[in-house]
Amino acid sequence: MLRSCQITREVSKERMTLPMRQYATEGKNIPLKKNWSTSLCTLPKGFDEALVDILNYEVRPDDVFVVTFIKCGTTWMQETAWLLMNNLDYEKTKQVPQMNRSPFLDFHGILPGAPNGLEFSKTMPSPRLLKTHMPANLLPLQIWERQPKIIYVARNCKDVIVSSYHFVKNLGLWGGENIEDFAHDFMNNEILYTSYWDHVVDFWKMHNEPYIFFTTYEQMQRDLGGVIQKLCSFLERPQLSPEQLEETLKHLTFESMKSNDQTNLTDTLKETVPGAKEEFQFMRRGIVGSHKDEMTPELCIEIENWSKVQLAQHDLTEKDIFGEL
């Protein structure tokens, strides 16, 4: 049964194409002291039943969760972690869809009729690699009791806004016309999975917990080999030989993953999502700094100022989380 879930105010705007609500829980057993009733997450209005199932999901001690806000390098990290957990089985990555190797637990709640990754995951042998975009307080409650391994990937806010704008607009999940309107909706917590900074900061504050591995998209771009070495230790897997590391890095290039239809879900989502547009791309550019040629300087400054205000509440700056951007 569902415990301690609060369903709060409606989010409703003409340009939204999904009716939204904001959800919160009391954050039971999460190793952070805060008022969790203020940690709201915007999700489709029909998410109620899926949320019950997610909160009460049976967690296995050897599960590994990849947790991210949307468009933060989720697929990249899933592929990386899966390879390390499965003896670098490159052939399987070309034959079995990533969503069957690392199911998306909240997919059916976001898009009714989508594959139920949560139910599928129950049939999988251990250890499982599981993907979710849920914030800390809406993850399965047993996570905080059993403390399985969690890999969290953050990405700088302006690039997230650009990437998620193209993603939800071309999937037909947001009905606006321009990135300025989208950015304002994003900052007002009216886009799927927002609040963005709550999502990131909660995990940043827990990054010293032994069962949480925190990294950033930018760090993966700067030194993926170094991230892989640290992941091997975190996942209790053998370090890769120089030859294995070279082959793994080649497999994990943006070009390689985009050309592999088992990791690039463009066609799958076009078939799954009724409102998907022809120009939709699941993997679009894959670079750091995409906002620089897609946002006006004025909009960039507005987002930076908003981020400073949000982070100042936690005595943090973007540099504390991401380093130099």
PDB file of C-alpha atoms in Angstrom:
ATOM      1  CA  MET A   1       0.000   0.000   0.000  1.00  0.00           C
ATOM      2  CA  LEU A   2       1.045   3.606  -0.496  1.00  0.00           C
ATOM      3  CA  ARG A   3       2.504   5.297   2.555  1.00  0.00           C
ATOM      4  CA  SER A   4       3.030   8.987   3.250  1.00  0.00           C
ATOM      5  CA  CYS A   5       2.336  10.289  -0.271  1.00  0.00           C
ATOM      6  CA  GLN A   6       0.929  13.770  -0.644  1.00  0.00           C
ATOM      7  CA  ILE A   7      -0.638  14.856  -3.914  1.00  0.00           C
ATOM      8  CA  THR A   8      -0.436  18.629  -4.040  1.00  0.00           C
ATOM      9  CA  ARG A   9      -1.495  21.481  -6.296  1.00  0.00           C
ATOM     10  CA  GLU A  10      -2.357  21.088  -9.957  1.00  0.00           C
ATOM     11  CA  VAL A  11      -0.054  22.418 -12.668  1.00  0.00           C
ATOM     12  CA  SER A  12      -2.149  23.560 -15.578  1.00  0.00           C
ATOM     13  CA  LYS A  13      -1.202  25.827 -18.484  1.00  0.00           C
ATOM     14  CA  GLU A  14      -2.567  26.074 -21.986  1.00  0.00           C
ATOM     15  CA  ARG A  15       0.709  25.148 -23.626  1.00  0.00           C
ATOM     16  CA  MET A  16       1.121  21.987 -21.526  1.00  0.00           C
ATOM     17  CA  THR A  17       0.037  18.915 -23.465  1.00  0.00           C
ATOM     18  CA  LEU A  18       0.079  16.636 -20.409  1.00  0.00           C
ATOM     19  CA  PRO A  19      -2.111  17.437 -17.398  1.00  0.00           C
ATOM     20  CA  MET A  20       0.288  17.661 -14.450  1.00  0.00           C
ATOM     21  CA  ARG A  21       0.287  17.371 -10.678  1.00  0.00           C
ATOM     22  CA  GLN A  22       3.005  17.852  -8.102  1.00  0.00           C
ATOM     23  CA  TYR A  23       3.838  15.013  -5.732  1.00  0.00           C
ATOM     24  CA  ALA A  24       5.729  14.742  -2.442  1.00  0.00           C
ATOM     25  CA  THR A  25       6.394  12.248   0.345  1.00  0.00           C
ATOM     26  CA  GLU A  26       7.755  12.626   3.851  1.00  0.00           C
ATOM     27  CA  GLY A  27      11.196  11.370   2.762  1.00  0.00           C
ATOM     28  CA  LYS A  28      11.243   8.541   5.274  1.00  0.00           C
ATOM     29  CA  ASN A  29      14.724   7.133   6.058  1.00  0.00           C
ATOM     30  CA  ILE A  30      16.514   9.409   3.568  1.00  0.00           C
ATOM     31  CA  PRO A  31      19.783  10.524   5.231  1.00  0.00           C
ATOM     32  CA  LEU A  32      19.012  14.243   4.902  1.00  0.00           C
ATOM     33  CA  LYS A  33      17.410  16.599   7.374  1.00  0.00           C
ATOM     34  CA  LYS A  34      14.832  18.710   5.544  1.00  0.00           C
ATOM     35  CA  ASN A  35      11.147  19.445   5.239  1.00  0.00           C
ATOM     36  CA  TRP A  36      10.280  16.942   2.545  1.00  0.00           C
ATOM     37  CA  SER A  37       6.776  18.345   2.081  1.00  0.00           C
ATOM     38  CA  THR A  38       8.427  21.215   0.168  1.00  0.00           C
ATOM     39  CA  SER A  39      10.189  18.838  -2.245  1.00  0.00           C
ATOM     40  CA  LEU A  40       7.623  18.673  -5.005  1.00  0.00           C
ATOM     41  CA  CYS A  41       7.991  16.779  -8.269  1.00  0.00           C
ATOM     42  CA  THR A  42       5.855  17.581 -11.327  1.00  0.00           C
ATOM     43  CA  LEU A  43       4.464  14.434 -12.928  1.00  0.00           C
ATOM     44  CA  PRO A  44       1.498  13.521 -15.162  1.00  0.00           C
ATOM     45  CA  LYS A  45      -1.861  13.746 -13.427  1.00  0.00           C
ATOM     46  CA  GLY A  46      -2.443  10.037 -14.002  1.00  0.00           C
ATOM     47  CA  PHE A  47       0.794   9.045 -12.277  1.00  0.00           C
ATOM     48  CA  ASP A  48      -0.959   8.114  -9.007  1.00  0.00           C
ATOM     49  CA  GLU A  49      -1.150   4.356  -9.588  1.00  0.00           C
ATOM     50  CA  ALA A  50       2.400   4.114 -10.925  1.00  0.00           C
ATOM     51  CA  LEU A  51       3.667   6.059  -7.917  1.00  0.00           C
ATOM     52  CA  VAL A  52       2.067   3.569  -5.541  1.00  0.00           C
ATOM     53  CA  ASP A  53       3.881   0.744  -7.328  1.00  0.00           C
ATOM     54  CA  ILE A  54       7.201   2.593  -7.411  1.00  0.00           C
ATOM     55  CA  LEU A  55       7.172   3.568  -3.732  1.00  0.00           C
ATOM     56  CA  ASN A  56       6.323   0.006  -2.705  1.00  0.00           C
ATOM     57  CA  TYR A  57       8.720  -1.685  -5.163  1.00  0.00           C
ATOM     58  CA  GLU A  58      10.659  -4.650  -3.763  1.00  0.00           C
ATOM     59  CA  VAL A  59      14.342  -3.696  -3.782  1.00  0.00           C
ATOM     60  CA  ARG A  60      17.026  -6.385  -3.871  1.00  0.00           C
ATOM     61  CA  PRO A  61      20.239  -5.767  -1.919  1.00  0.00           C
ATOM     62  CA  ASP A  62      22.405  -6.168  -5.035  1.00  0.00           C
ATOM     63  CA  ASP A  63      20.328  -3.862  -7.267  1.00  0.00           C
ATOM     64  CA  VAL A  64      22.093  -0.922  -8.899  1.00  0.00           C
ATOM     65  CA  PHE A  65      19.993   2.171  -9.623  1.00  0.00           C
ATOM     66  CA  VAL A  66      20.918   4.803 -12.210  1.00  0.00           C
ATOM     67  CA  VAL A  67      19.133   7.963 -11.069  1.00  0.00           C
ATOM     68  CA  THR A  68      19.142  11.197 -13.068  1.00  0.00           C
ATOM     69  CA  PHE A  69      17.057  14.191 -13.971  1.00  0.00           C
ATOM     70  CA  ILE A  70      15.995  13.878 -17.632  1.00  0.00           C
ATOM     71  CA  LYS A  71      18.601  14.478 -20.363  1.00  0.00           C
ATOM     72  CA  CYS A  72      21.602  14.243 -18.039  1.00  0.00           C
ATOM     73  CA  GLY A  73      23.482  11.362 -19.680  1.00  0.00           C
ATOM     74  CA  THR A  74      21.239   8.582 -18.392  1.00  0.00           C
ATOM     75  CA  THR A  75      21.629   6.287 -21.394  1.00  0.00           C
ATOM     76  CA  TRP A  76      25.379   6.855 -21.432  1.00  0.00           C
ATOM     77  CA  MET A  77      25.719   5.867 -17.786  1.00  0.00           C
ATOM     78  CA  GLN A  78      23.362   2.918 -18.142  1.00  0.00           C
ATOM     79  CA  GLU A  79      25.500   1.509 -20.945  1.00  0.00           C
ATOM     80  CA  THR A  80      28.688   2.134 -18.987  1.00  0.00           C
ATOM     81  CA  ALA A  81      27.452   0.516 -15.784  1.00  0.00           C
ATOM     82  CA  TRP A  82      25.825  -2.404 -17.611  1.00  0.00           C
ATOM     83  CA  LEU A  83      29.067  -3.276 -19.371  1.00  0.00           C
ATOM     84  CA  LEU A  84      31.014  -3.230 -16.113  1.00  0.00           C
ATOM     85  CA  MET A  85      28.399  -5.394 -14.418  1.00  0.00           C
ATOM     86  CA  ASN A  86      28.268  -7.878 -17.318  1.00  0.00           C
ATOM     87  CA  ASN A  87      31.880  -8.642 -18.150  1.00  0.00           C
ATOM     88  CA  LEU A  88      32.031  -6.221 -21.097  1.00  0.00           C
ATOM     89  CA  ASP A  89      29.517  -8.188 -23.166  1.00  0.00           C
ATOM     90  CA  TYR A  90      29.627  -5.876 -26.205  1.00  0.00           C
ATOM     91  CA  GLU A  91      27.778  -8.366 -28.408  1.00  0.00           C
ATOM     92  CA  LYS A  92      24.732  -8.383 -26.144  1.00  0.00           C
ATOM     93  CA  THR A  93      24.598  -4.575 -26.239  1.00  0.00           C
ATOM     94  CA  LYS A  94      24.126  -4.851 -30.008  1.00  0.00           C
ATOM     95  CA  GLN A  95      21.432  -7.531 -29.786  1.00  0.00           C
ATOM     96  CA  VAL A  96      19.295  -6.679 -26.739  1.00  0.00           C
ATOM     97  CA  PRO A  97      17.591  -3.294 -26.303  1.00  0.00           C
ATOM     98  CA  GLN A  98      18.992  -1.301 -23.432  1.00  0.00           C
ATOM     99  CA  MET A  99      15.512  -0.972 -21.902  1.00  0.00           C
ATOM    100  CA  ASN A 100      15.454  -4.779 -21.576  1.00  0.00           C
ATOM    101  CA  ARG A 101      18.910  -4.824 -19.988  1.00  0.00           C
ATOM    102  CA  SER A 102      18.251  -1.812 -17.760  1.00  0.00           C
ATOM    103  CA  PRO A 103      14.489  -1.139 -17.519  1.00  0.00           C
ATOM    104  CA  PHE A 104      12.985   2.319 -16.974  1.00  0.00           C
ATOM    105  CA  LEU A 105      10.860   2.009 -13.832  1.00  0.00           C
ATOM    106  CA  ASP A 106       8.662   5.091 -14.316  1.00  0.00           C
ATOM    107  CA  PHE A 107       8.044   4.848 -18.086  1.00  0.00           C
ATOM    108  CA  HIS A 108       4.479   3.503 -17.869  1.00  0.00           C
ATOM    109  CA  GLY A 109       3.504   6.285 -15.473  1.00  0.00           C
ATOM    110  CA  ILE A 110       4.772   9.006 -17.784  1.00  0.00           C
ATOM    111  CA  LEU A 111       3.230   7.519 -20.924  1.00  0.00           C
ATOM    112  CA  PRO A 112       0.166   5.301 -20.474  1.00  0.00           C
ATOM    113  CA  GLY A 113       0.521   2.258 -22.692  1.00  0.00           C
ATOM    114  CA  ALA A 114       4.319   2.349 -22.599  1.00  0.00           C
ATOM    115  CA  PRO A 115       6.169  -0.841 -21.598  1.00  0.00           C
ATOM    116  CA  ASN A 116       5.943  -1.440 -17.856  1.00  0.00           C
ATOM    117  CA  GLY A 117       9.615  -1.570 -16.932  1.00  0.00           C
ATOM    118  CA  LEU A 118       8.782  -1.943 -13.272  1.00  0.00           C
ATOM    119  CA  GLU A 119       6.896  -5.198 -13.827  1.00  0.00           C
ATOM    120  CA  PHE A 120       9.471  -6.430 -16.353  1.00  0.00           C
ATOM    121  CA  SER A 121      12.277  -5.838 -13.853  1.00  0.00           C
ATOM    122  CA  LYS A 122      10.681  -8.302 -11.446  1.00  0.00           C
ATOM    123  CA  THR A 123      11.433 -11.119 -13.920  1.00  0.00           C
ATOM    124  CA  MET A 124      15.124 -10.231 -14.243  1.00  0.00           C
ATOM    125  CA  PRO A 125      17.947 -12.172 -12.588  1.00  0.00           C
ATOM    126  CA  SER A 126      20.175 -10.382 -10.118  1.00  0.00           C
ATOM    127  CA  PRO A 127      22.089  -8.159 -10.083  1.00  0.00           C
ATOM    128  CA  ARG A 128      19.715  -5.759 -11.845  1.00  0.00           C
ATOM    129  CA  LEU A 129      20.580  -2.352 -13.311  1.00  0.00           C
ATOM    130  CA  LEU A 130      17.504  -0.123 -13.001  1.00  0.00           C
ATOM    131  CA  LYS A 131      16.830   3.348 -14.401  1.00  0.00           C
ATOM    132  CA  THR A 132      14.635   6.055 -12.923  1.00  0.00           C
ATOM    133  CA  HIS A 133      14.229   9.822 -13.095  1.00  0.00           C
ATOM    134  CA  MET A 134      12.413  10.022  -9.772  1.00  0.00           C
ATOM    135  CA  PRO A 135      13.775  12.410  -7.126  1.00  0.00           C
ATOM    136  CA  ALA A 136      15.099  11.056  -3.841  1.00  0.00           C
ATOM    137  CA  ASN A 137      11.809  11.268  -1.952  1.00  0.00           C
ATOM    138  CA  LEU A 138       9.833   9.421  -4.658  1.00  0.00           C
ATOM    139  CA  LEU A 139      12.219   6.506  -5.110  1.00  0.00           C
ATOM    140  CA  PRO A 140      11.206   3.068  -3.812  1.00  0.00           C
ATOM    141  CA  LEU A 141      10.999   3.373  -0.030  1.00  0.00           C
ATOM    142  CA  GLN A 142      13.102   0.246   0.494  1.00  0.00           C
ATOM    143  CA  ILE A 143      16.117   1.928  -1.135  1.00  0.00           C
ATOM    144  CA  TRP A 144      16.724   3.936   2.023  1.00  0.00           C
ATOM    145  CA  GLU A 145      16.363   0.855   4.224  1.00  0.00           C
ATOM    146  CA  ARG A 146      18.403  -1.632   2.182  1.00  0.00           C
ATOM    147  CA  GLN A 147      20.860   0.850   0.655  1.00  0.00           C
ATOM    148  CA  PRO A 148      21.575  -0.750  -2.733  1.00  0.00           C
ATOM    149  CA  LYS A 149      24.091   1.040  -4.926  1.00  0.00           C
ATOM    150  CA  ILE A 150      22.894   4.277  -6.556  1.00  0.00           C
ATOM    151  CA  ILE A 151      24.677   6.010  -9.445  1.00  0.00           C
ATOM    152  CA  TYR A 152      23.607   9.630  -9.845  1.00  0.00           C
ATOM    153  CA  VAL A 153      24.520  11.772 -12.874  1.00  0.00           C
ATOM    154  CA  ALA A 154      23.968  15.545 -12.891  1.00  0.00           C
ATOM    155  CA  ARG A 155      24.312  17.948 -15.829  1.00  0.00           C
ATOM    156  CA  ASN A 156      24.591  21.729 -15.965  1.00  0.00           C
ATOM    157  CA  CYS A 157      21.220  23.423 -15.904  1.00  0.00           C
ATOM    158  CA  LYS A 158      21.367  25.389 -19.167  1.00  0.00           C
ATOM    159  CA  ASP A 159      22.295  22.321 -21.231  1.00  0.00           C
ATOM    160  CA  VAL A 160      19.549  20.332 -19.496  1.00  0.00           C
ATOM    161  CA  ILE A 161      17.003  22.984 -20.459  1.00  0.00           C
ATOM    162  CA  VAL A 162      18.113  22.963 -24.101  1.00  0.00           C
ATOM    163  CA  SER A 163      18.192  19.177 -24.373  1.00  0.00           C
ATOM    164  CA  SER A 164      14.906  18.602 -22.533  1.00  0.00           C
ATOM    165  CA  TYR A 165      13.245  21.360 -24.616  1.00  0.00           C
ATOM    166  CA  HIS A 166      13.938  19.491 -27.847  1.00  0.00           C
ATOM    167  CA  PHE A 167      13.078  16.176 -26.204  1.00  0.00           C
ATOM    168  CA  VAL A 168       9.635  16.960 -24.770  1.00  0.00           C
ATOM    169  CA  LYS A 169       8.620  19.360 -27.546  1.00  0.00           C
ATOM    170  CA  ASN A 170       9.378  16.869 -30.324  1.00  0.00           C
ATOM    171  CA  LEU A 171       7.732  14.052 -28.383  1.00  0.00           C
ATOM    172  CA  GLY A 172       4.591  16.188 -28.243  1.00  0.00           C
ATOM    173  CA  LEU A 173       4.679  16.385 -24.441  1.00  0.00           C
ATOM    174  CA  TRP A 174       4.929  20.202 -24.353  1.00  0.00           C
ATOM    175  CA  GLY A 175       2.930  22.451 -26.617  1.00  0.00           C
ATOM    176  CA  GLY A 176       4.882  25.720 -26.550  1.00  0.00           C
ATOM    177  CA  GLU A 177       6.715  27.352 -29.408  1.00  0.00           C
ATOM    178  CA  ASN A 178      10.102  28.563 -28.188  1.00  0.00           C
ATOM    179  CA  ILE A 179      12.897  27.856 -25.754  1.00  0.00           C
ATOM    180  CA  GLU A 180      12.280  31.054 -23.784  1.00  0.00           C
ATOM    181  CA  ASP A 181       8.779  29.894 -22.801  1.00  0.00           C
ATOM    182  CA  PHE A 182      10.112  26.440 -22.031  1.00  0.00           C
ATOM    183  CA  ALA A 183      12.879  27.813 -19.813  1.00  0.00           C
ATOM    184  CA  HIS A 184      10.342  29.837 -17.843  1.00  0.00           C
ATOM    185  CA  ASP A 185       8.116  26.786 -17.406  1.00  0.00           C
ATOM    186  CA  PHE A 186      11.200  24.834 -16.321  1.00  0.00           C
ATOM    187  CA  MET A 187      12.172  27.429 -13.713  1.00  0.00           C
ATOM    188  CA  ASN A 188       8.556  27.537 -12.481  1.00  0.00           C
ATOM    189  CA  ASN A 189       8.574  23.745 -11.947  1.00  0.00           C
ATOM    190  CA  GLU A 190       5.965  23.144 -14.654  1.00  0.00           C
ATOM    191  CA  ILE A 191       8.006  20.682 -16.723  1.00  0.00           C
ATOM    192  CA  LEU A 192       8.201  16.921 -16.246  1.00  0.00           C
ATOM    193  CA  TYR A 193      10.279  15.870 -13.197  1.00  0.00           C
ATOM    194  CA  THR A 194      11.010  19.429 -12.004  1.00  0.00           C
ATOM    195  CA  SER A 195      12.115  20.831  -9.548  1.00  0.00           C
ATOM    196  CA  TYR A 196      15.538  20.407 -11.189  1.00  0.00           C
ATOM    197  CA  TRP A 197      17.681  21.870  -8.412  1.00  0.00           C
ATOM    198  CA  ASP A 198      15.911  19.912  -5.660  1.00  0.00           C
ATOM    199  CA  HIS A 199      16.601  16.766  -7.669  1.00  0.00           C
ATOM    200  CA  VAL A 200      20.327  17.494  -8.014  1.00  0.00           C
ATOM    201  CA  VAL A 201      21.058  19.088  -4.646  1.00  0.00           C
ATOM    202  CA  ASP A 202      19.496  16.279  -2.608  1.00  0.00           C
ATOM    203  CA  PHE A 203      21.884  13.775  -4.169  1.00  0.00           C
ATOM    204  CA  TRP A 204      24.831  16.152  -4.031  1.00  0.00           C
ATOM    205  CA  LYS A 205      24.292  16.431  -0.276  1.00  0.00           C
ATOM    206  CA  MET A 206      24.356  12.614  -0.051  1.00  0.00           C
ATOM    207  CA  HIS A 207      27.361  12.086  -2.333  1.00  0.00           C
ATOM    208  CA  ASN A 208      29.556  10.951   0.568  1.00  0.00           C
ATOM    209  CA  GLU A 209      27.219   8.099   1.445  1.00  0.00           C
ATOM    210  CA  PRO A 210      29.127   4.860   0.655  1.00  0.00           C
ATOM    211  CA  TYR A 211      26.287   3.469  -1.470  1.00  0.00           C
ATOM    212  CA  ILE A 212      25.934   6.603  -3.659  1.00  0.00           C
ATOM    213  CA  PHE A 213      28.194   7.391  -6.616  1.00  0.00           C
ATOM    214  CA  PHE A 214      27.768  10.990  -7.765  1.00  0.00           C
ATOM    215  CA  THR A 215      29.225  12.214 -11.042  1.00  0.00           C
ATOM    216  CA  THR A 216      28.404  14.735 -13.743  1.00  0.00           C
ATOM    217  CA  TYR A 217      27.880  14.654 -17.479  1.00  0.00           C
ATOM    218  CA  GLU A 218      30.697  17.170 -17.769  1.00  0.00           C
ATOM    219  CA  GLN A 219      33.108  14.937 -15.855  1.00  0.00           C
ATOM    220  CA  MET A 220      32.197  12.015 -18.095  1.00  0.00           C
ATOM    221  CA  GLN A 221      32.982  14.196 -21.107  1.00  0.00           C
ATOM    222  CA  ARG A 222      36.297  15.364 -19.618  1.00  0.00           C
ATOM    223  CA  ASP A 223      37.568  11.997 -18.387  1.00  0.00           C
ATOM    224  CA  LEU A 224      35.295   9.035 -19.006  1.00  0.00           C
ATOM    225  CA  GLY A 225      38.199   6.663 -18.394  1.00  0.00           C
ATOM    226  CA  GLY A 226      38.686   8.093 -14.920  1.00  0.00           C
ATOM    227  CA  VAL A 227      34.963   7.836 -14.174  1.00  0.00           C
ATOM    228  CA  ILE A 228      35.028   4.191 -15.312  1.00  0.00           C
ATOM    229  CA  GLN A 229      37.940   3.421 -12.984  1.00  0.00           C
ATOM    230  CA  LYS A 230      36.029   4.891 -10.038  1.00  0.00           C
ATOM    231  CA  LEU A 231      32.871   3.041 -11.090  1.00  0.00           C
ATOM    232  CA  CYS A 232      34.753  -0.271 -11.143  1.00  0.00           C
ATOM    233  CA  SER A 233      35.706   0.302  -7.511  1.00  0.00           C
ATOM    234  CA  PHE A 234      32.192   1.408  -6.567  1.00  0.00           C
ATOM    235  CA  LEU A 235      30.587  -1.593  -8.288  1.00  0.00           C
ATOM    236  CA  GLU A 236      33.232  -3.927  -6.860  1.00  0.00           C
ATOM    237  CA  ARG A 237      34.327  -4.996 -10.329  1.00  0.00           C
ATOM    238  CA  PRO A 238      37.900  -5.604 -11.529  1.00  0.00           C
ATOM    239  CA  GLN A 239      39.722  -2.635 -13.013  1.00  0.00           C
ATOM    240  CA  LEU A 240      39.901  -2.763 -16.807  1.00  0.00           C
ATOM    241  CA  SER A 241      43.147  -3.448 -18.597  1.00  0.00           C
ATOM    242  CA  PRO A 242      44.377  -0.671 -20.931  1.00  0.00           C
ATOM    243  CA  GLU A 243      43.104  -2.691 -23.882  1.00  0.00           C
ATOM    244  CA  GLN A 244      39.694  -3.277 -22.307  1.00  0.00           C
ATOM    245  CA  LEU A 245      39.396   0.381 -21.377  1.00  0.00           C
ATOM    246  CA  GLU A 246      40.235   1.477 -24.914  1.00  0.00           C
ATOM    247  CA  GLU A 247      37.581  -0.832 -26.390  1.00  0.00           C
ATOM    248  CA  THR A 248      35.013   0.279 -23.814  1.00  0.00           C
ATOM    249  CA  LEU A 249      35.655   3.967 -24.486  1.00  0.00           C
ATOM    250  CA  LYS A 250      35.236   3.297 -28.220  1.00  0.00           C
ATOM    251  CA  HIS A 251      31.906   1.558 -27.587  1.00  0.00           C
ATOM    252  CA  LEU A 252      30.721   4.475 -25.440  1.00  0.00           C
ATOM    253  CA  THR A 253      31.378   7.276 -27.916  1.00  0.00           C
ATOM    254  CA  PHE A 254      28.322   9.330 -28.815  1.00  0.00           C
ATOM    255  CA  GLU A 255      28.649   8.301 -32.464  1.00  0.00           C
ATOM    256  CA  SER A 256      28.820   4.599 -31.598  1.00  0.00           C
ATOM    257  CA  MET A 257      25.830   4.704 -29.274  1.00  0.00           C
ATOM    258  CA  LYS A 258      23.767   6.839 -31.651  1.00  0.00           C
ATOM    259  CA  SER A 259      24.342   4.345 -34.475  1.00  0.00           C
ATOM    260  CA  ASN A 260      23.298   1.387 -32.267  1.00  0.00           C
ATOM    261  CA  ASP A 261      19.514   0.988 -32.371  1.00  0.00           C
ATOM    262  CA  GLN A 262      19.668  -0.933 -29.084  1.00  0.00           C
ATOM    263  CA  THR A 263      20.797   2.221 -27.247  1.00  0.00           C
ATOM    264  CA  ASN A 264      19.358   4.936 -29.509  1.00  0.00           C
ATOM    265  CA  LEU A 265      15.617   4.826 -28.819  1.00  0.00           C
ATOM    266  CA  THR A 266      14.553   7.279 -31.517  1.00  0.00           C
ATOM    267  CA  ASP A 267      12.495   4.778 -33.504  1.00  0.00           C
ATOM    268  CA  THR A 268      11.149   3.031 -30.392  1.00  0.00           C
ATOM    269  CA  LEU A 269       9.807   6.264 -28.930  1.00  0.00           C
ATOM    270  CA  LYS A 270       8.358   7.408 -32.239  1.00  0.00           C
ATOM    271  CA  GLU A 271       6.396   4.163 -32.307  1.00  0.00           C
ATOM    272  CA  THR A 272       5.421   4.384 -28.619  1.00  0.00           C
ATOM    273  CA  VAL A 273       4.477   8.048 -28.202  1.00  0.00           C
ATOM    274  CA  PRO A 274       1.422   9.109 -30.246  1.00  0.00           C
ATOM    275  CA  GLY A 275       2.444  12.780 -30.453  1.00  0.00           C
ATOM    276  CA  ALA A 276       6.064  12.204 -31.489  1.00  0.00           C
ATOM    277  CA  LYS A 277       7.194  14.358 -34.409  1.00  0.00           C
ATOM    278  CA  GLU A 278       9.244  13.239 -37.374  1.00  0.00           C
ATOM    279  CA  GLU A 279      12.175  15.441 -36.276  1.00  0.00           C
ATOM    280  CA  PHE A 280      12.379  13.817 -32.826  1.00  0.00           C
ATOM    281  CA  GLN A 281      15.825  12.481 -31.932  1.00  0.00           C
ATOM    282  CA  PHE A 282      16.519  10.554 -28.742  1.00  0.00           C
ATOM    283  CA  MET A 283      20.239  11.254 -29.068  1.00  0.00           C
ATOM    284  CA  ARG A 284      20.678  14.687 -30.586  1.00  0.00           C
ATOM    285  CA  ARG A 285      24.072  16.382 -30.037  1.00  0.00           C
ATOM    286  CA  GLY A 286      25.680  14.981 -26.916  1.00  0.00           C
ATOM    287  CA  ILE A 287      27.955  17.932 -26.182  1.00  0.00           C
ATOM    288  CA  VAL A 288      28.756  20.221 -23.275  1.00  0.00           C
ATOM    289  CA  GLY A 289      27.791  23.849 -23.868  1.00  0.00           C
ATOM    290  CA  SER A 290      24.937  23.308 -26.341  1.00  0.00           C
ATOM    291  CA  HIS A 291      23.122  26.249 -24.752  1.00  0.00           C
ATOM    292  CA  LYS A 292      25.697  28.679 -26.102  1.00  0.00           C
ATOM    293  CA  ASP A 293      24.345  28.514 -29.639  1.00  0.00           C
ATOM    294  CA  GLU A 294      20.689  27.867 -28.803  1.00  0.00           C
ATOM    295  CA  MET A 295      19.942  30.467 -26.096  1.00  0.00           C
ATOM    296  CA  THR A 296      20.215  34.222 -26.135  1.00  0.00           C
ATOM    297  CA  PRO A 297      22.789  35.740 -23.751  1.00  0.00           C
ATOM    298  CA  GLU A 298      19.892  37.352 -21.878  1.00  0.00           C
ATOM    299  CA  LEU A 299      18.179  34.013 -21.285  1.00  0.00           C
ATOM    300  CA  CYS A 300      21.466  32.447 -20.157  1.00  0.00           C
ATOM    301  CA  ILE A 301      21.920  35.221 -17.596  1.00  0.00           C
ATOM    302  CA  GLU A 302      18.343  34.805 -16.383  1.00  0.00           C
ATOM    303  CA  ILE A 303      18.865  31.072 -15.809  1.00  0.00           C
ATOM    304  CA  GLU A 304      22.218  31.680 -14.113  1.00  0.00           C
ATOM    305  CA  ASN A 305      20.657  34.190 -11.731  1.00  0.00           C
ATOM    306  CA  TRP A 306      17.764  31.849 -10.978  1.00  0.00           C
ATOM    307  CA  SER A 307      20.236  29.025 -10.292  1.00  0.00           C
ATOM    308  CA  LYS A 308      22.284  31.225  -7.956  1.00  0.00           C
ATOM    309  CA  VAL A 309      19.184  32.006  -5.905  1.00  0.00           C
ATOM    310  CA  GLN A 310      18.174  28.340  -5.738  1.00  0.00           C
ATOM    311  CA  LEU A 311      21.643  27.160  -4.739  1.00  0.00           C
ATOM    312  CA  ALA A 312      22.266  29.967  -2.263  1.00  0.00           C
ATOM    313  CA  GLN A 313      19.546  28.433  -0.096  1.00  0.00           C
ATOM    314  CA  HIS A 314      21.962  25.503   0.370  1.00  0.00           C
ATOM    315  CA  ASP A 315      25.175  27.558   0.551  1.00  0.00           C
ATOM    316  CA  LEU A 316      26.191  26.061  -2.797  1.00  0.00           C
ATOM    317  CA  THR A 317      27.257  27.316  -6.215  1.00  0.00           C
ATOM    318  CA  GLU A 318      27.254  25.542  -9.559  1.00  0.00           C
ATOM    319  CA  LYS A 319      31.042  25.342  -9.299  1.00  0.00           C
ATOM    320  CA  ASP A 320      30.716  23.296  -6.097  1.00  0.00           C
ATOM    321  CA  ILE A 321      28.762  20.652  -8.002  1.00  0.00           C
ATOM    322  CA  PHE A 322      30.186  20.788 -11.527  1.00  0.00           C
ATOM    323  CA  GLY A 323      33.600  22.397 -11.200  1.00  0.00           C
ATOM    324  CA  GLU A 324      34.538  24.760 -13.998  1.00  0.00           C
ATOM    325  CA  LEU A 325      31.963  24.746 -16.796  1.00  0.00           C
TER     326      LEU A 325
END
